[in-house]
Short mmCIF file of C-alpha atoms in Angstrom, two decimals:
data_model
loop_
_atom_site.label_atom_id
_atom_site.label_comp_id
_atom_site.label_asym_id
_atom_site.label_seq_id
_atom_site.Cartn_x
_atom_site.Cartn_y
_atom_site.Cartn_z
CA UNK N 1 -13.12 -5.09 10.65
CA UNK N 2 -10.90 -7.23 8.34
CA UNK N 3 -7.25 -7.52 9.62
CA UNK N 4 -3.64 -9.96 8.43
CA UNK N 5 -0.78 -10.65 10.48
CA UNK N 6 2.53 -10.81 9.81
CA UNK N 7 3.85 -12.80 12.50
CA UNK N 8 7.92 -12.07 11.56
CA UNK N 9 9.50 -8.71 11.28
CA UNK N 10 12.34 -10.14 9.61
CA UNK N 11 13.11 -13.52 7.80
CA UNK N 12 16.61 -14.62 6.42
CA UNK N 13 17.39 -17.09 3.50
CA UNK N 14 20.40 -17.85 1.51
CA UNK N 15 20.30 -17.50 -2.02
CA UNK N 16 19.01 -20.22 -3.62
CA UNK N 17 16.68 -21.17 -0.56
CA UNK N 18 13.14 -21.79 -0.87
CA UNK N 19 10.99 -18.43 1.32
CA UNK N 20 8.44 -18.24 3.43
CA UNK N 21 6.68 -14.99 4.41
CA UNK N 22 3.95 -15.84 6.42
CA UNK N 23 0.56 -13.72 6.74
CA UNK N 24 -2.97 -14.88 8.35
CA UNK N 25 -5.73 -12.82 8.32
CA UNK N 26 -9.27 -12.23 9.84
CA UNK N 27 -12.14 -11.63 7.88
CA UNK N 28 -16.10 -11.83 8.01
CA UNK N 29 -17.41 -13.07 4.93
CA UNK N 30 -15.13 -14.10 1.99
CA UNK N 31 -11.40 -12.68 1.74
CA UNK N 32 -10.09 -10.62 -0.92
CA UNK N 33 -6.05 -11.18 -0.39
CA UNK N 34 -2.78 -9.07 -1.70
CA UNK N 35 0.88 -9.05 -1.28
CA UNK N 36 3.07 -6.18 -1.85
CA UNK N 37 6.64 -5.65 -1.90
CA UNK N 38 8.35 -2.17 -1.15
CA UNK N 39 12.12 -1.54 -2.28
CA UNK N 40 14.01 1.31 -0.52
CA UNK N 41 12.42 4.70 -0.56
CA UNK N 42 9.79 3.56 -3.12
CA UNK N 43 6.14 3.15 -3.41
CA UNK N 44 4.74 -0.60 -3.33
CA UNK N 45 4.76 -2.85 -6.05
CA UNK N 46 1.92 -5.00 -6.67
CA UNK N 47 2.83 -9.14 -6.09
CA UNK N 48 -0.04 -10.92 -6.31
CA UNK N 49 -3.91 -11.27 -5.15
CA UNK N 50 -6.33 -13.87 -3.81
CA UNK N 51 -9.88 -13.36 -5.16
CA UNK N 52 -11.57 -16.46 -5.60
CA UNK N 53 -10.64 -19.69 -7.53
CA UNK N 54 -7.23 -21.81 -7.02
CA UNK N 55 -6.03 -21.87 -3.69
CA UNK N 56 -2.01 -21.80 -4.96
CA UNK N 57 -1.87 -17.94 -6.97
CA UNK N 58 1.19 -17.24 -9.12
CA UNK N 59 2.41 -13.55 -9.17
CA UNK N 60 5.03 -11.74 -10.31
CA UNK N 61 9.19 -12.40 -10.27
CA UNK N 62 8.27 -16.16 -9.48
CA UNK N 63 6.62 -15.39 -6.22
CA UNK N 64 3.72 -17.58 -5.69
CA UNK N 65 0.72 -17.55 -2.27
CA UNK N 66 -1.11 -20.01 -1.00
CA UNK N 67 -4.85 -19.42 0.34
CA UNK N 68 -5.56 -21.87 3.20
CA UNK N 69 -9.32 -21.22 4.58
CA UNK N 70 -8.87 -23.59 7.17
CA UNK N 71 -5.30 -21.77 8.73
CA UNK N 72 -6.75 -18.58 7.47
CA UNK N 73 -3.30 -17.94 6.23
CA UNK N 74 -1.81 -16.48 3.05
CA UNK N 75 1.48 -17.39 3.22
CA UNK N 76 3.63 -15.97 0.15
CA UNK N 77 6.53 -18.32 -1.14
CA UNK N 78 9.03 -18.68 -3.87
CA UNK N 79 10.96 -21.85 -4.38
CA UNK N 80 14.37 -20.38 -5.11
CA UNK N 81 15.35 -16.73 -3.65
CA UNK N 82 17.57 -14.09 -4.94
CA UNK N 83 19.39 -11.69 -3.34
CA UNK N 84 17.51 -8.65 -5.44
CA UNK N 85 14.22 -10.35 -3.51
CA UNK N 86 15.46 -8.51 -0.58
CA UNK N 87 12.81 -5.65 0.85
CA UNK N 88 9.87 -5.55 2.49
CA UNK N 89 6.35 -7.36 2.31
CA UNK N 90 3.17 -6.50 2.77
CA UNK N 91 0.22 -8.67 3.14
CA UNK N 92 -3.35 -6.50 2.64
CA UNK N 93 -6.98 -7.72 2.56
CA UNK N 94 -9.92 -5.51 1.72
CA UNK N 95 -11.98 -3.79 3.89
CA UNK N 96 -14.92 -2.21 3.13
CA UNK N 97 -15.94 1.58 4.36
CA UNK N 98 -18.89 2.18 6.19
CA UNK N 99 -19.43 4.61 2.94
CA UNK N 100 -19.67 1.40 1.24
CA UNK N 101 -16.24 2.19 -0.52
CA UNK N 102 -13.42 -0.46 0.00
CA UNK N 103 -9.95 0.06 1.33
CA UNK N 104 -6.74 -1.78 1.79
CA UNK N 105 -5.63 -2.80 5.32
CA UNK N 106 -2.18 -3.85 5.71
CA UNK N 107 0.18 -6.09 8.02
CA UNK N 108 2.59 -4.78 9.62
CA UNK N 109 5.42 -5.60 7.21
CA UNK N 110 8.25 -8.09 7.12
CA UNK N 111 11.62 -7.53 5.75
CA UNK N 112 13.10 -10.28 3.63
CA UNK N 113 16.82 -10.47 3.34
CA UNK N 114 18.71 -12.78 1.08
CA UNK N 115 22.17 -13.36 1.54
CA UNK N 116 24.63 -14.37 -1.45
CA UNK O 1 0.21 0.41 -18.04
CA UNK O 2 -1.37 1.66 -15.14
CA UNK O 3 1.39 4.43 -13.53
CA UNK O 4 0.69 6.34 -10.68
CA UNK O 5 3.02 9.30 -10.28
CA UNK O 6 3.84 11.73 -7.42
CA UNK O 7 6.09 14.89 -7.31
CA UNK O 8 7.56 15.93 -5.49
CA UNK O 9 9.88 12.78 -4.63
CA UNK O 10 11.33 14.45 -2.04
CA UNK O 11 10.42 17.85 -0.13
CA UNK O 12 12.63 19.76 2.86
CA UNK O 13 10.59 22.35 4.31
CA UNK O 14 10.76 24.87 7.38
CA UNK O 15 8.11 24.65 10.21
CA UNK O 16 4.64 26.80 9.48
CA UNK O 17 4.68 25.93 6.00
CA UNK O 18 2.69 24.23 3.54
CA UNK O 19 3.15 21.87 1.21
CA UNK O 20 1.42 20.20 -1.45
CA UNK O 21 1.94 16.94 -3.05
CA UNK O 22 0.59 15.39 -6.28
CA UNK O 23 -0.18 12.52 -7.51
CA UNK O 24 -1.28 11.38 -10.83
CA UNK O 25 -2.09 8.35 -12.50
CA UNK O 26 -0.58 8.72 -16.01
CA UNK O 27 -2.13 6.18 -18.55
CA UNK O 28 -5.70 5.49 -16.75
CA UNK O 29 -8.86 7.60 -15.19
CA UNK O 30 -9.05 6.85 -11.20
CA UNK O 31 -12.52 7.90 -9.40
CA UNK O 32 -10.70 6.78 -6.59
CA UNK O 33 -7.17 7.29 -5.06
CA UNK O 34 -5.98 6.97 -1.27
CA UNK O 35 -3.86 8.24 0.63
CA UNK O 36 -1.46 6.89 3.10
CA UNK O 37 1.62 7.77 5.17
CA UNK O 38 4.51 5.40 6.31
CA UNK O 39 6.75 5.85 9.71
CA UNK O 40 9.98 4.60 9.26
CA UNK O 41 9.91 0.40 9.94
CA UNK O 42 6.18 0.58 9.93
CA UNK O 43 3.46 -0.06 7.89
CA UNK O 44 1.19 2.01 5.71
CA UNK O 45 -1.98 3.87 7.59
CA UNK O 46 -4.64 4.72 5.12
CA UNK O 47 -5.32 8.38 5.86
CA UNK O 48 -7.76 9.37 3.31
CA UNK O 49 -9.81 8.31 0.65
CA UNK O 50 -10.14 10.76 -2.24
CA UNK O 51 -12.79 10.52 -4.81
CA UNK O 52 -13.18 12.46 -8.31
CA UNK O 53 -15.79 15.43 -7.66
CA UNK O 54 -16.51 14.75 -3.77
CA UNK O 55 -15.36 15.77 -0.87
CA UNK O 56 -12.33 12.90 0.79
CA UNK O 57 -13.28 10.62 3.32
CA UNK O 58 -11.07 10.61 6.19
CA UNK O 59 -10.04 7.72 8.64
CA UNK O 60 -10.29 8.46 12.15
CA UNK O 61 -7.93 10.32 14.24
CA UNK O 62 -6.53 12.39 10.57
CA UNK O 63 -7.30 16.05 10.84
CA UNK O 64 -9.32 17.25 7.55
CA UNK O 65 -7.97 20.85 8.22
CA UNK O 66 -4.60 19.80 8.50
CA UNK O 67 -4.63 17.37 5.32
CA UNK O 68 -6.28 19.09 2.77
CA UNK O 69 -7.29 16.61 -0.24
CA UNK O 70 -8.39 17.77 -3.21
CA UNK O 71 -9.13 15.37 -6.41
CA UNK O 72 -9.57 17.97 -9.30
CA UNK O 73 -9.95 15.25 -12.11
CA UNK O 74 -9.73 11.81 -12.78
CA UNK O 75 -6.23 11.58 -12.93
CA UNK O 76 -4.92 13.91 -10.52
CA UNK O 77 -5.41 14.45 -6.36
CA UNK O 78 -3.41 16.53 -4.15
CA UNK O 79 -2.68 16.24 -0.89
CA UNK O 80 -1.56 19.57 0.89
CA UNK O 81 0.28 18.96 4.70
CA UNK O 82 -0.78 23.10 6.24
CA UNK O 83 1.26 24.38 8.55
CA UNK O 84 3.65 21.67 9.05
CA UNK O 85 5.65 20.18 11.79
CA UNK O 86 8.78 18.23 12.47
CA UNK O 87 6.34 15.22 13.85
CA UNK O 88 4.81 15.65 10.21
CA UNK O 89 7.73 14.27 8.42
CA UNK O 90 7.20 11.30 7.12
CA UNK O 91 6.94 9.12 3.62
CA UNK O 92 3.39 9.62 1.80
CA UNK O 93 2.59 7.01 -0.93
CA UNK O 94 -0.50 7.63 -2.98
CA UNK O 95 -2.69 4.66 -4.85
CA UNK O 96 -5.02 5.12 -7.48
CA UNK O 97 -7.91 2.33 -8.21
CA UNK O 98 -8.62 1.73 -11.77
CA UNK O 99 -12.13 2.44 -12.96
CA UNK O 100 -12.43 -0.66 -14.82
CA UNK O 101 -11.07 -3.09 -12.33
CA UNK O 102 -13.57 -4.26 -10.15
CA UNK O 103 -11.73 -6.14 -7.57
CA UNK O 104 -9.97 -3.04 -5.72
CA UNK O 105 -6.81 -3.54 -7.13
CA UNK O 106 -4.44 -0.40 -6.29
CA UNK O 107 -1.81 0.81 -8.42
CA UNK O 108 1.02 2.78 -6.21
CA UNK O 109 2.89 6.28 -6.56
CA UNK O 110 6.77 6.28 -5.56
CA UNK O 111 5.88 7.99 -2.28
CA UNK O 112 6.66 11.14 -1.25
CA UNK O 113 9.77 11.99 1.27
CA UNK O 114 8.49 14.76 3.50
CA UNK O 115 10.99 16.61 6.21
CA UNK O 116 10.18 19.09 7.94
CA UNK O 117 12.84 21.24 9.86
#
């Protein structure tokens, strides 16, 4: 079965700051990659996926991921944070069903927080 | 575009009761839409798959008689929590999949706040 990590529960940057918000995964065959970020008491909000193709994906609100095949990681970045960046992340990969549908599997989460 | 909705947003009920939530995606035709629930701090756990005209697949360990899914149309599925129970409470978030995407790309409801007293 597919799987991702997300190694930190929490991370902390300043304002301003570059992020980091690591994820590494586990897949057979070739990986189909997403980040998600959840506000407060709302549903998730779609980032950014990893299909095939460039290695560095741009998503939205300046967020950008890097696919590395050889760290099987997907680690999600944005070069200068704001304090409204503040929730939580999800990293997902796709699974498929032994219907033969596909399904989302998600990390565990990791809270960003940006400070002013 | 794509908008998934649910209502309720938020739903108090007493133990023994059931209650149904719906979700509907609002400017596009989903075959498929999932189902998942959320603990507080933790992450989301796929409970069902629900498909347009078929019966929802359920993952393992999620009673079928407790979670009742029905997905009437292409736009709308319901998921109704039967007789529920204090350890039911929790938030339910609802996806929809596009029918003309073809790389699985989910579009998410607001979730649903569920207590149960």
């Amino acid at each position: 079965a597919q799987s991702v990590a997300q190694p930190e529960d929490q991370v902390n940057v300043a304002e301003g700051n570059p992020l980091t918000v690591k994820c590494t995964y586990s897949v057979s065959g070739n990986p189909y990659l997403f980040w998600y970020v959840q506000y407060p008491n709302r549903g998730l909000q779609f980032l950014l996926k990893y299909i095939t193709g460039d290695n560095l994906v741009k998503g939205s609100y300046g967020f950008e991921a890097e696919f590395n095949k050889s760290q099987t990681s997907f680690h999600l970045k944005k070069p200068s944070a704001l304090v409204s960046d503040s929730a939580l992340y999800f990293c997902a990969v796709r699974d498929l069903m032994n219907t033969g549908f596909q399904k989302l599997v998600f990390g565990t989460g990791t809270r960003l927080l940006v400070s002013p | 575009g794509a908008v998934v909705s649910q209502h309720p947003s938020r739903v108090i009920c007493k133990s023994g009761t059931s209650v149904k939530i719906e979700c509907r995606s609002l400017d596009f035709q989903a075959t498929t839409m999932f189902w998942y629930r959320q603990f507080p701090k933790q992450s989301l756990m796929l409970m069902a798959t629900s498909n347009e005209g078929s019966k929802a697949t359920y993952e393992q360990g999620v009673e079928k008689d407790k979670f009742l899914i029905n997905h009437a149309s292409l736009t709308l599925s319901t998921l109704t929590v039967t007789s529920a129970h204090p350890e039911d409470s929790s938030f339910y978030i609802c996806s929809a999949r596009l029918l003309a995407r073809l790389n699985n790309e989910q579009f998410f409801g607001p979730g649903t706040r569920l207590t149960v007293l």
